[in-house]
mmCIF file of C-alpha atoms and ligand atoms in Angstrom:
data_model
loop_
_atom_site.group_PDB
_atom_site.id
_atom_site.type_symbol
_atom_site.label_atom_id
_atom_site.label_comp_id
_atom_site.label_asym_id
_atom_site.label_seq_id
_atom_site.Cartn_x
_atom_site.Cartn_y
_atom_site.Cartn_z
ATOM 1 C CA UNK A 1 0.136 0.046 0.093
ATOM 2 C CA UNK A 2 1.234 3.522 -0.656
ATOM 3 C CA UNK A 3 0.293 6.526 1.355
ATOM 4 C CA UNK A 4 -1.726 7.996 -1.804
ATOM 5 C CA UNK A 5 -3.969 4.844 -1.525
ATOM 6 C CA UNK A 6 -4.220 5.237 2.127
ATOM 7 C CA UNK A 7 -6.027 8.601 1.438
ATOM 8 C CA UNK A 8 -8.083 7.099 -1.386
ATOM 9 C CA UNK A 9 -9.477 4.595 0.915
ATOM 10 C CA UNK A 10 -10.067 7.343 3.845
ATOM 11 C CA UNK A 11 -12.390 9.181 1.593
ATOM 12 C CA UNK A 12 -14.594 6.305 1.363
ATOM 13 C CA UNK A 13 -14.634 5.243 4.995
ATOM 14 C CA UNK A 14 -14.143 8.321 7.103
ATOM 15 C CA UNK A 15 -17.661 9.397 7.223
ATOM 16 C CA UNK A 16 -19.818 12.534 6.305
ATOM 17 C CA UNK A 17 -17.878 15.208 8.155
ATOM 18 C CA UNK A 18 -14.220 14.932 7.142
ATOM 19 C CA UNK A 19 -13.331 15.427 3.466
ATOM 20 C CA UNK A 20 -9.696 14.048 3.488
ATOM 21 C CA UNK A 21 -8.974 17.607 1.942
ATOM 22 C CA UNK A 22 -5.565 17.750 0.055
ATOM 23 C CA UNK A 23 -4.847 20.743 2.602
ATOM 24 C CA UNK A 24 -6.208 19.797 6.008
ATOM 25 C CA UNK A 25 -6.722 23.251 6.861
ATOM 26 C CA UNK A 26 -10.062 23.384 8.823
ATOM 27 C CA UNK A 27 -11.963 25.272 6.088
ATOM 28 C CA UNK A 28 -14.110 22.547 4.884
ATOM 29 C CA UNK A 29 -15.069 21.113 8.226
ATOM 30 C CA UNK A 30 -15.041 24.677 9.725
ATOM 31 C CA UNK A 31 -17.189 24.510 13.053
ATOM 32 C CA UNK A 32 -18.064 20.727 12.241
ATOM 33 C CA UNK A 33 -18.375 19.319 15.669
ATOM 34 C CA UNK A 34 -19.549 16.346 15.664
ATOM 35 C CA UNK A 35 -16.723 16.095 13.127
ATOM 36 C CA UNK A 36 -13.205 17.079 12.806
ATOM 37 C CA UNK A 37 -13.832 20.749 12.826
ATOM 38 C CA UNK A 38 -12.716 23.602 15.313
ATOM 39 C CA UNK A 39 -15.223 24.991 17.652
ATOM 40 C CA UNK A 40 -17.641 27.858 17.043
ATOM 41 C CA UNK A 41 -16.206 29.713 13.880
ATOM 42 C CA UNK A 42 -13.135 27.155 13.589
ATOM 43 C CA UNK A 43 -10.872 30.009 13.860
ATOM 44 C CA UNK A 44 -8.386 28.425 16.300
ATOM 45 C CA UNK A 45 -8.115 25.256 13.835
ATOM 46 C CA UNK A 46 -7.444 27.773 10.856
ATOM 47 C CA UNK A 47 -4.962 29.910 12.609
ATOM 48 C CA UNK A 48 -2.908 26.781 13.593
ATOM 49 C CA UNK A 49 -2.446 25.714 10.071
ATOM 50 C CA UNK A 50 -2.069 29.251 8.837
ATOM 51 C CA UNK A 51 0.798 29.946 11.341
ATOM 52 C CA UNK A 52 2.911 27.186 9.624
ATOM 53 C CA UNK A 53 2.282 28.342 6.435
ATOM 54 C CA UNK A 54 3.779 32.051 7.266
ATOM 55 C CA UNK A 55 7.232 30.665 8.307
ATOM 56 C CA UNK A 56 9.477 29.703 5.346
ATOM 57 C CA UNK A 57 12.536 27.759 5.452
ATOM 58 C CA UNK A 58 16.115 29.081 4.556
ATOM 59 C CA UNK A 59 17.694 26.758 1.994
ATOM 60 C CA UNK A 60 21.520 26.261 2.355
ATOM 61 C CA UNK A 61 23.339 23.284 0.580
ATOM 62 C CA UNK A 62 26.998 24.533 0.902
ATOM 63 C CA UNK A 63 27.552 21.942 3.340
ATOM 64 C CA UNK A 64 29.494 18.869 3.870
ATOM 65 C CA UNK A 65 27.160 15.827 3.342
ATOM 66 C CA UNK A 66 25.937 14.007 6.394
ATOM 67 C CA UNK A 67 22.899 11.768 6.190
ATOM 68 C CA UNK A 68 20.201 13.407 8.418
ATOM 69 C CA UNK A 69 19.473 11.487 11.655
ATOM 70 C CA UNK A 70 16.264 12.250 12.997
ATOM 71 C CA UNK A 71 16.295 10.308 16.257
ATOM 72 C CA UNK A 72 15.498 11.665 19.577
ATOM 73 C CA UNK A 73 15.602 10.609 23.236
ATOM 74 C CA UNK A 74 12.280 10.687 25.213
ATOM 75 C CA UNK A 75 11.467 8.896 28.581
ATOM 76 C CA UNK A 76 14.853 7.344 28.295
ATOM 77 C CA UNK A 77 13.902 5.762 25.225
ATOM 78 C CA UNK A 78 15.238 6.495 21.440
ATOM 79 C CA UNK A 79 12.436 7.121 18.807
ATOM 80 C CA UNK A 80 13.048 7.341 15.149
ATOM 81 C CA UNK A 81 11.451 10.820 14.747
ATOM 82 C CA UNK A 82 10.460 13.815 16.827
ATOM 83 C CA UNK A 83 6.880 12.966 15.650
ATOM 84 C CA UNK A 84 4.073 11.279 17.712
ATOM 85 C CA UNK A 85 0.518 10.557 16.791
ATOM 86 C CA UNK A 86 -1.773 12.836 19.220
ATOM 87 C CA UNK A 87 -4.686 11.376 20.974
ATOM 88 C CA UNK A 88 -7.835 11.621 19.103
ATOM 89 C CA UNK A 89 -11.135 10.243 20.886
ATOM 90 C CA UNK A 90 -15.126 9.823 19.986
ATOM 91 C CA UNK A 91 -13.975 8.418 16.660
ATOM 92 C CA UNK A 92 -17.245 6.895 15.842
ATOM 93 C CA UNK A 93 -19.181 10.403 16.475
ATOM 94 C CA UNK A 94 -16.552 12.555 14.709
ATOM 95 C CA UNK A 95 -15.566 10.143 11.839
ATOM 96 C CA UNK A 96 -17.539 6.883 11.083
ATOM 97 C CA UNK A 97 -18.115 3.506 12.952
ATOM 98 C CA UNK A 98 -15.606 1.861 10.736
ATOM 99 C CA UNK A 99 -13.671 2.062 14.097
ATOM 100 C CA UNK A 100 -14.290 2.658 17.463
ATOM 101 C CA UNK A 101 -12.142 4.015 20.026
ATOM 102 C CA UNK A 102 -10.325 1.009 20.885
ATOM 103 C CA UNK A 103 -9.664 -0.291 17.386
ATOM 104 C CA UNK A 104 -8.592 3.251 16.606
ATOM 105 C CA UNK A 105 -6.098 3.404 19.427
ATOM 106 C CA UNK A 106 -4.785 -0.263 18.455
ATOM 107 C CA UNK A 107 -3.997 0.972 14.922
ATOM 108 C CA UNK A 108 -2.217 4.038 16.212
ATOM 109 C CA UNK A 109 -0.471 1.916 18.900
ATOM 110 C CA UNK A 110 0.863 -0.645 16.366
ATOM 111 C CA UNK A 111 1.306 1.673 13.385
ATOM 112 C CA UNK A 112 3.419 4.091 15.776
ATOM 113 C CA UNK A 113 5.496 1.027 16.850
ATOM 114 C CA UNK A 114 6.230 -0.214 13.452
ATOM 115 C CA UNK A 115 7.493 3.378 12.566
ATOM 116 C CA UNK A 116 9.804 3.676 15.594
ATOM 117 C CA UNK A 117 7.738 6.221 17.210
ATOM 118 C CA UNK A 118 4.985 6.063 20.255
ATOM 119 C CA UNK A 119 1.375 6.912 20.112
ATOM 120 C CA UNK A 120 -0.848 8.963 22.461
ATOM 121 C CA UNK A 121 -4.127 7.511 22.811
ATOM 122 C CA UNK A 122 -7.495 9.042 24.140
ATOM 123 C CA UNK A 123 -9.852 8.467 26.967
ATOM 124 C CA UNK A 124 -13.510 8.011 26.961
ATOM 125 C CA UNK A 125 -16.767 8.511 28.781
ATOM 126 C CA UNK A 126 -17.065 4.633 28.841
ATOM 127 C CA UNK A 127 -14.747 3.143 31.056
ATOM 128 C CA UNK A 128 -14.134 0.272 28.404
ATOM 129 C CA UNK A 129 -12.413 2.848 26.327
ATOM 130 C CA UNK A 130 -9.553 3.600 28.749
ATOM 131 C CA UNK A 131 -9.263 0.089 30.064
ATOM 132 C CA UNK A 132 -9.257 -1.549 26.668
ATOM 133 C CA UNK A 133 -6.438 0.656 25.652
ATOM 134 C CA UNK A 134 -4.315 -0.025 28.638
ATOM 135 C CA UNK A 135 -4.570 -3.580 27.922
ATOM 136 C CA UNK A 136 -3.332 -2.775 24.361
ATOM 137 C CA UNK A 137 -0.466 -0.916 25.593
ATOM 138 C CA UNK A 138 0.396 -3.786 28.009
ATOM 139 C CA UNK A 139 0.401 -5.991 24.967
ATOM 140 C CA UNK A 140 2.669 -3.699 23.153
ATOM 141 C CA UNK A 141 5.181 -3.675 26.213
ATOM 142 C CA UNK A 142 4.117 -0.331 27.441
ATOM 143 C CA UNK A 143 4.543 1.601 24.093
ATOM 144 C CA UNK A 144 1.722 4.101 24.470
ATOM 145 C CA UNK A 145 1.021 7.342 26.366
ATOM 146 C CA UNK A 146 -2.654 7.131 27.627
ATOM 147 C CA UNK A 147 -4.060 10.682 27.823
ATOM 148 C CA UNK A 148 -6.187 11.024 30.835
ATOM 149 C CA UNK A 149 -9.224 13.541 30.950
ATOM 150 C CA UNK A 150 -9.625 15.817 33.764
ATOM 151 C CA UNK A 151 -12.206 13.782 35.604
ATOM 152 C CA UNK A 152 -12.857 14.108 39.467
ATOM 153 C CA UNK A 153 -9.424 13.399 41.140
ATOM 154 C CA UNK A 154 -10.085 10.077 42.647
ATOM 155 C CA UNK A 155 -11.098 8.700 38.948
ATOM 156 C CA UNK A 156 -7.717 10.213 37.387
ATOM 157 C CA UNK A 157 -5.609 8.440 40.034
ATOM 158 C CA UNK A 158 -7.491 5.256 39.437
ATOM 159 C CA UNK A 159 -6.423 5.614 35.644
ATOM 160 C CA UNK A 160 -2.900 6.507 36.441
ATOM 161 C CA UNK A 161 -2.619 3.295 38.405
ATOM 162 C CA UNK A 162 -4.188 1.325 35.038
ATOM 163 C CA UNK A 163 -1.589 3.075 33.070
ATOM 164 C CA UNK A 164 1.303 2.104 35.500
ATOM 165 C CA UNK A 165 0.098 -1.428 35.607
ATOM 166 C CA UNK A 166 -0.004 -1.512 31.863
ATOM 167 C CA UNK A 167 3.694 -0.479 31.942
ATOM 168 C CA UNK A 168 3.079 2.951 30.021
ATOM 169 C CA UNK A 169 6.073 4.852 29.356
ATOM 170 C CA UNK A 170 4.425 8.032 30.311
ATOM 171 C CA UNK A 171 1.062 9.496 31.118
ATOM 172 C CA UNK A 172 -0.602 12.660 29.584
ATOM 173 C CA UNK A 173 -3.579 14.729 30.461
ATOM 174 C CA UNK A 174 -5.433 17.035 28.186
ATOM 175 C CA UNK A 175 -6.126 19.752 30.799
ATOM 176 C CA UNK A 176 -7.877 21.885 28.162
ATOM 177 C CA UNK A 177 -10.679 19.080 27.772
ATOM 178 C CA UNK A 178 -13.161 21.289 29.921
ATOM 179 C CA UNK A 179 -14.328 22.756 26.847
ATOM 180 C CA UNK A 180 -15.513 19.597 25.340
ATOM 181 C CA UNK A 181 -19.497 20.259 25.286
ATOM 182 C CA UNK A 182 -19.561 16.577 23.867
ATOM 183 C CA UNK A 183 -18.416 15.008 27.408
ATOM 184 C CA UNK A 184 -21.262 16.963 29.196
ATOM 185 C CA UNK A 185 -23.936 16.052 26.608
ATOM 186 C CA UNK A 186 -22.996 12.342 27.443
ATOM 187 C CA UNK A 187 -23.328 12.735 31.054
ATOM 188 C CA UNK A 188 -19.695 13.139 31.995
ATOM 189 C CA UNK A 189 -18.290 16.677 32.284
ATOM 190 C CA UNK A 190 -14.910 17.534 33.030
ATOM 191 C CA UNK A 191 -13.628 20.510 34.895
ATOM 192 C CA UNK A 192 -10.511 22.875 34.857
ATOM 193 C CA UNK A 193 -7.863 21.554 37.246
ATOM 194 C CA UNK A 194 -6.196 23.764 39.931
ATOM 195 C CA UNK A 195 -2.460 23.950 40.775
ATOM 196 C CA UNK A 196 -2.783 21.928 43.948
ATOM 197 C CA UNK A 197 -4.653 19.035 42.490
ATOM 198 C CA UNK A 198 -2.270 18.865 39.370
ATOM 199 C CA UNK A 199 0.664 18.665 41.711
ATOM 200 C CA UNK A 200 -1.002 16.125 43.717
ATOM 201 C CA UNK A 201 -1.634 13.953 40.569
ATOM 202 C CA UNK A 202 1.809 14.258 39.285
ATOM 203 C CA UNK A 203 3.281 13.633 42.747
ATOM 204 C CA UNK A 204 1.274 10.319 42.853
ATOM 205 C CA UNK A 205 3.076 8.411 39.881
ATOM 206 C CA UNK A 206 6.914 8.074 39.056
ATOM 207 C CA UNK A 207 5.744 8.045 35.378
ATOM 208 C CA UNK A 208 6.694 11.059 33.244
ATOM 209 C CA UNK A 209 3.698 13.344 33.266
ATOM 210 C CA UNK A 210 3.016 15.243 30.272
ATOM 211 C CA UNK A 211 0.424 18.263 30.453
ATOM 212 C CA UNK A 212 -1.503 18.905 27.070
ATOM 213 C CA UNK A 213 -3.279 22.087 26.340
ATOM 214 C CA UNK A 214 -0.787 24.850 27.488
ATOM 215 C CA UNK A 215 -1.514 28.155 25.668
ATOM 216 C CA UNK A 216 -0.124 30.620 28.155
ATOM 217 C CA UNK A 217 3.271 31.657 29.747
ATOM 218 C CA UNK A 218 0.922 31.546 33.203
ATOM 219 C CA UNK A 219 -0.023 27.984 32.398
ATOM 220 C CA UNK A 220 3.300 26.775 31.610
ATOM 221 C CA UNK A 221 4.870 27.824 34.427
ATOM 222 C CA UNK A 222 2.029 26.201 36.689
ATOM 223 C CA UNK A 223 2.597 22.827 34.671
ATOM 224 C CA UNK A 224 6.304 23.244 35.405
ATOM 225 C CA UNK A 225 6.183 24.118 38.887
ATOM 226 C CA UNK A 226 3.667 21.275 39.527
ATOM 227 C CA UNK A 227 6.131 18.779 38.363
ATOM 228 C CA UNK A 228 5.380 18.084 34.731
ATOM 229 C CA UNK A 229 7.919 16.256 32.615
ATOM 230 C CA UNK A 230 6.482 17.897 29.510
ATOM 231 C CA UNK A 231 3.976 20.195 28.032
ATOM 232 C CA UNK A 232 1.926 20.026 24.777
ATOM 233 C CA UNK A 233 1.548 23.757 23.562
ATOM 234 C CA UNK A 234 -2.035 22.887 22.013
ATOM 235 C CA UNK A 235 -5.555 24.348 21.683
ATOM 236 C CA UNK A 236 -6.719 20.853 21.153
ATOM 237 C CA UNK A 237 -6.792 21.686 17.429
ATOM 238 C CA UNK A 238 -9.005 24.580 18.052
ATOM 239 C CA UNK A 239 -11.824 22.134 19.386
ATOM 240 C CA UNK A 240 -12.358 23.548 23.023
ATOM 241 C CA UNK A 241 -12.553 27.310 22.586
ATOM 242 C CA UNK A 242 -13.259 29.564 19.379
ATOM 243 C CA UNK A 243 -10.607 32.281 18.698
ATOM 244 C CA UNK A 244 -7.718 31.031 20.413
ATOM 245 C CA UNK A 245 -4.354 32.100 18.845
ATOM 246 C CA UNK A 246 -2.249 29.808 16.797
ATOM 247 C CA UNK A 247 -0.088 27.309 18.966
ATOM 248 C CA UNK A 248 2.872 28.383 16.946
ATOM 249 C CA UNK A 249 2.547 32.000 17.727
ATOM 250 C CA UNK A 250 2.480 31.387 21.546
ATOM 251 C CA UNK A 251 5.392 28.967 21.383
ATOM 252 C CA UNK A 252 8.246 31.276 21.731
ATOM 253 C CA UNK A 253 6.835 33.086 24.936
ATOM 254 C CA UNK A 254 6.269 29.799 26.539
ATOM 255 C CA UNK A 255 9.745 28.362 25.531
ATOM 256 C CA UNK A 256 11.267 31.633 27.065
ATOM 257 C CA UNK A 257 9.544 31.095 30.324
ATOM 258 C CA UNK A 258 10.099 27.381 30.923
ATOM 259 C CA UNK A 259 13.741 27.682 30.165
ATOM 260 C CA UNK A 260 14.335 24.055 29.052
ATOM 261 C CA UNK A 261 12.979 22.929 32.529
ATOM 262 C CA UNK A 262 10.551 20.387 30.604
ATOM 263 C CA UNK A 263 10.139 18.855 27.162
ATOM 264 C CA UNK A 264 7.983 21.112 24.856
ATOM 265 C CA UNK A 265 5.771 19.446 22.175
ATOM 266 C CA UNK A 266 3.412 21.387 20.103
ATOM 267 C CA UNK A 267 0.540 20.357 17.909
ATOM 268 C CA UNK A 268 -2.249 21.891 15.642
ATOM 269 C CA UNK A 269 -1.951 22.415 12.262
ATOM 270 C CA UNK A 270 1.309 20.409 11.262
ATOM 271 C CA UNK A 271 0.811 18.469 8.225
ATOM 272 C CA UNK A 272 4.352 17.764 6.757
ATOM 273 C CA UNK A 273 7.884 17.116 7.673
ATOM 274 C CA UNK A 274 8.350 20.734 6.683
ATOM 275 C CA UNK A 275 6.119 21.951 9.343
ATOM 276 C CA UNK A 276 7.916 19.579 11.935
ATOM 277 C CA UNK A 277 11.098 21.209 10.873
ATOM 278 C CA UNK A 278 9.623 24.783 11.567
ATOM 279 C CA UNK A 279 8.427 23.678 14.841
ATOM 280 C CA UNK A 280 11.838 22.331 15.963
ATOM 281 C CA UNK A 281 13.676 25.562 14.581
ATOM 282 C CA UNK A 282 11.237 27.681 16.643
ATOM 283 C CA UNK A 283 12.531 25.563 19.668
ATOM 284 C CA UNK A 284 10.055 22.834 20.269
ATOM 285 C CA UNK A 285 11.526 19.433 21.123
ATOM 286 C CA UNK A 286 8.831 17.362 19.127
ATOM 287 C CA UNK A 287 5.412 17.506 17.698
ATOM 288 C CA UNK A 288 2.081 15.800 17.973
ATOM 289 C CA UNK A 289 -0.190 15.520 14.961
ATOM 290 C CA UNK A 290 -3.847 14.676 15.076
ATOM 291 C CA UNK A 291 -6.413 14.786 12.042
ATOM 292 C CA UNK A 292 -3.775 13.458 9.382
ATOM 293 C CA UNK A 293 -3.431 10.387 11.513
ATOM 294 C CA UNK A 294 -7.205 10.014 11.474
ATOM 295 C CA UNK A 295 -7.292 9.750 7.833
ATOM 296 C CA UNK A 296 -4.434 7.291 7.938
ATOM 297 C CA UNK A 297 -6.285 4.893 10.263
ATOM 298 C CA UNK A 298 -9.412 5.270 8.191
ATOM 299 C CA UNK A 299 -7.741 4.640 5.161
ATOM 300 C CA UNK A 300 -5.172 2.039 6.254
ATOM 301 C CA UNK A 301 -5.291 0.807 9.821
ATOM 302 C CA UNK A 302 -2.124 0.597 11.486
ATOM 303 C CA UNK A 303 -0.184 0.281 7.979
ATOM 304 C CA UNK A 304 -1.896 3.657 7.007
ATOM 305 C CA UNK A 305 -0.447 5.026 10.256
ATOM 306 C CA UNK A 306 3.174 3.794 9.599
ATOM 307 C CA UNK A 307 2.846 5.019 5.985
ATOM 308 C CA UNK A 308 2.120 8.442 7.324
ATOM 309 C CA UNK A 309 4.989 8.341 9.598
ATOM 310 C CA UNK A 310 7.511 7.342 7.140
ATOM 311 C CA UNK A 311 6.222 10.230 4.832
ATOM 312 C CA UNK A 312 6.686 12.834 7.411
ATOM 313 C CA UNK A 313 10.046 11.470 8.434
ATOM 314 C CA UNK A 314 11.122 11.370 4.700
ATOM 315 C CA UNK A 315 10.322 14.907 4.408
ATOM 316 C CA UNK A 316 12.082 15.965 7.503
ATOM 317 C CA UNK A 317 14.988 14.219 6.410
ATOM 318 C CA UNK A 318 14.886 16.191 3.010
ATOM 319 C CA UNK A 319 14.585 19.534 4.770
ATOM 320 C CA UNK A 320 17.385 18.824 7.033
ATOM 321 C CA UNK A 321 19.458 17.703 3.740
ATOM 322 C CA UNK A 322 18.613 21.135 2.253
ATOM 323 C CA UNK A 323 19.392 23.278 5.291
ATOM 324 C CA UNK A 324 22.734 21.643 6.253
ATOM 325 C CA UNK A 325 21.231 20.112 9.393
ATOM 326 C CA UNK A 326 22.718 16.549 10.167
ATOM 327 C CA UNK A 327 20.904 15.774 13.561
ATOM 328 C CA UNK A 328 17.698 17.540 15.146
ATOM 329 C CA UNK A 329 20.059 19.657 17.487
ATOM 330 C CA UNK A 330 21.277 21.450 14.333
ATOM 331 C CA UNK A 331 17.960 22.840 13.616
ATOM 332 C CA UNK A 332 17.720 26.301 14.870
ATOM 333 C CA UNK A 333 16.235 29.665 14.297
ATOM 334 C CA UNK A 334 18.494 30.493 11.697
ATOM 335 C CA UNK A 335 16.893 27.936 9.120
ATOM 336 C CA UNK A 336 13.498 29.728 9.135
ATOM 337 C CA UNK A 337 11.960 33.297 8.733
ATOM 338 C CA UNK A 338 8.721 34.598 9.136
ATOM 339 C CA UNK A 339 7.015 35.760 5.752
HETATM 340 C C1 FMN B 1 -11.828 14.233 16.389
HETATM 341 C C2 FMN B 1 -10.958 14.680 17.292
HETATM 342 C C3 FMN B 1 -10.849 14.128 18.499
HETATM 343 C C4 FMN B 1 -10.025 14.585 19.391
HETATM 344 N N1 FMN B 1 -9.936 13.745 20.959
HETATM 345 C C5 FMN B 1 -9.106 14.273 21.647
HETATM 346 C C6 FMN B 1 -8.743 13.441 22.843
HETATM 347 O O1 FMN B 1 -9.763 12.525 23.008
HETATM 348 N N2 FMN B 1 -7.890 13.912 23.765
HETATM 349 C C7 FMN B 1 -6.928 14.793 23.537
HETATM 350 O O2 FMN B 1 -6.152 15.151 24.208
HETATM 351 N N3 FMN B 1 -7.124 15.520 22.372
HETATM 352 C C8 FMN B 1 -7.878 15.204 21.436
HETATM 353 N N4 FMN B 1 -8.109 15.846 20.190
HETATM 354 C C9 FMN B 1 -6.881 16.715 19.928
HETATM 355 C C10 FMN B 1 -5.679 16.249 19.353
HETATM 356 O O3 FMN B 1 -5.060 15.395 20.376
HETATM 357 C C11 FMN B 1 -4.799 17.268 18.927
HETATM 358 O O4 FMN B 1 -4.639 18.104 19.979
HETATM 359 C C12 FMN B 1 -5.192 18.124 17.747
HETATM 360 O O5 FMN B 1 -5.897 17.153 16.658
HETATM 361 C C13 FMN B 1 -4.005 18.573 17.009
HETATM 362 O O6 FMN B 1 -4.285 19.468 16.095
HETATM 363 P P1 FMN B 1 -4.123 18.596 14.349
HETATM 364 O O7 FMN B 1 -5.396 17.714 14.264
HETATM 365 O O8 FMN B 1 -4.366 19.951 13.541
HETATM 366 O O9 FMN B 1 -3.086 18.197 14.211
HETATM 367 C C14 FMN B 1 -8.832 15.414 19.046
HETATM 368 C C15 FMN B 1 -8.813 16.057 17.918
HETATM 369 C C16 FMN B 1 -9.887 15.772 16.821
HETATM 370 C C17 FMN B 1 -9.652 16.262 15.533
#
């Protein structure tokens, strides 16, 4: 199977809301929730995408040739690229019932492992979703990052224990999920988490804890002070609040504030290896990608996921070659410019 075949299959399978657009930019699905759109006017999603397109790459090929090396260290492990599938949940509602959250997560986990990466998985209203995903993570020797929603404290702690028993290499929490109206509609609302509770939750486990949904310097500092291993600069793909800034636009001030004390991931609108390069050049350690992996799963299951990773990695390698970067640490602000 080729990645282009995956996209053809995805169009047939993915349901009425997603058009598997050549440019996944938030326009055709604007405001479509249920569906993969951004909330309200869909501005947050569109801004994320546009911010990456407003950065250009400085080509420089007068360099001695070295084969680009995209490997990175995380959680004491080495991954083949600084690219990870983001957690995506509620797939039957937002896409189609070709998959449920469990088969989706299975495809993400296996496809990520086969590409030399690690997938983040989502959490659901039904306990079976998280529990079943944890079983899959156990089967794959802990290679998965379960992403817990900010339910009540006791429930989060139970879910942390389940992740530990599954041997998960890390845990994440999408603290911005408080904006997900769908959860309240389904009878299981989530709430903002205060600093004390967050500190308690992080202290309750030895696993690296990643806080997903940071969009301000104040939030980033709280996450660092609470003991996070990493943060994801994310507006949940523009799905939890309308009119947020682009994640790439808030990244510099957040990086400056955290001063290297935590790993900094970014997501939202990253579509190609070129976008990955831009995020790293701005100072991020790694990226998460959401919607394109949904197309990959609906078009080719675990194989589709691996093919997307391979495509992104080869694009990243090509930019590194064309900019004289032989390893990720070589990628810096001198390689890009705002246009
Ligand atoms: C349909 C859909 C479902 C999502 N479900 C979750 C989820 O359960 N947990 C979570 O942390 N993020 C969830 N996200 C957000 C993604 O993890 C990620 O932050 C976002 O999609 C990144 O933007 P991108 O899709 O433009 O790459 C979801 C996104 C979409 C499109």
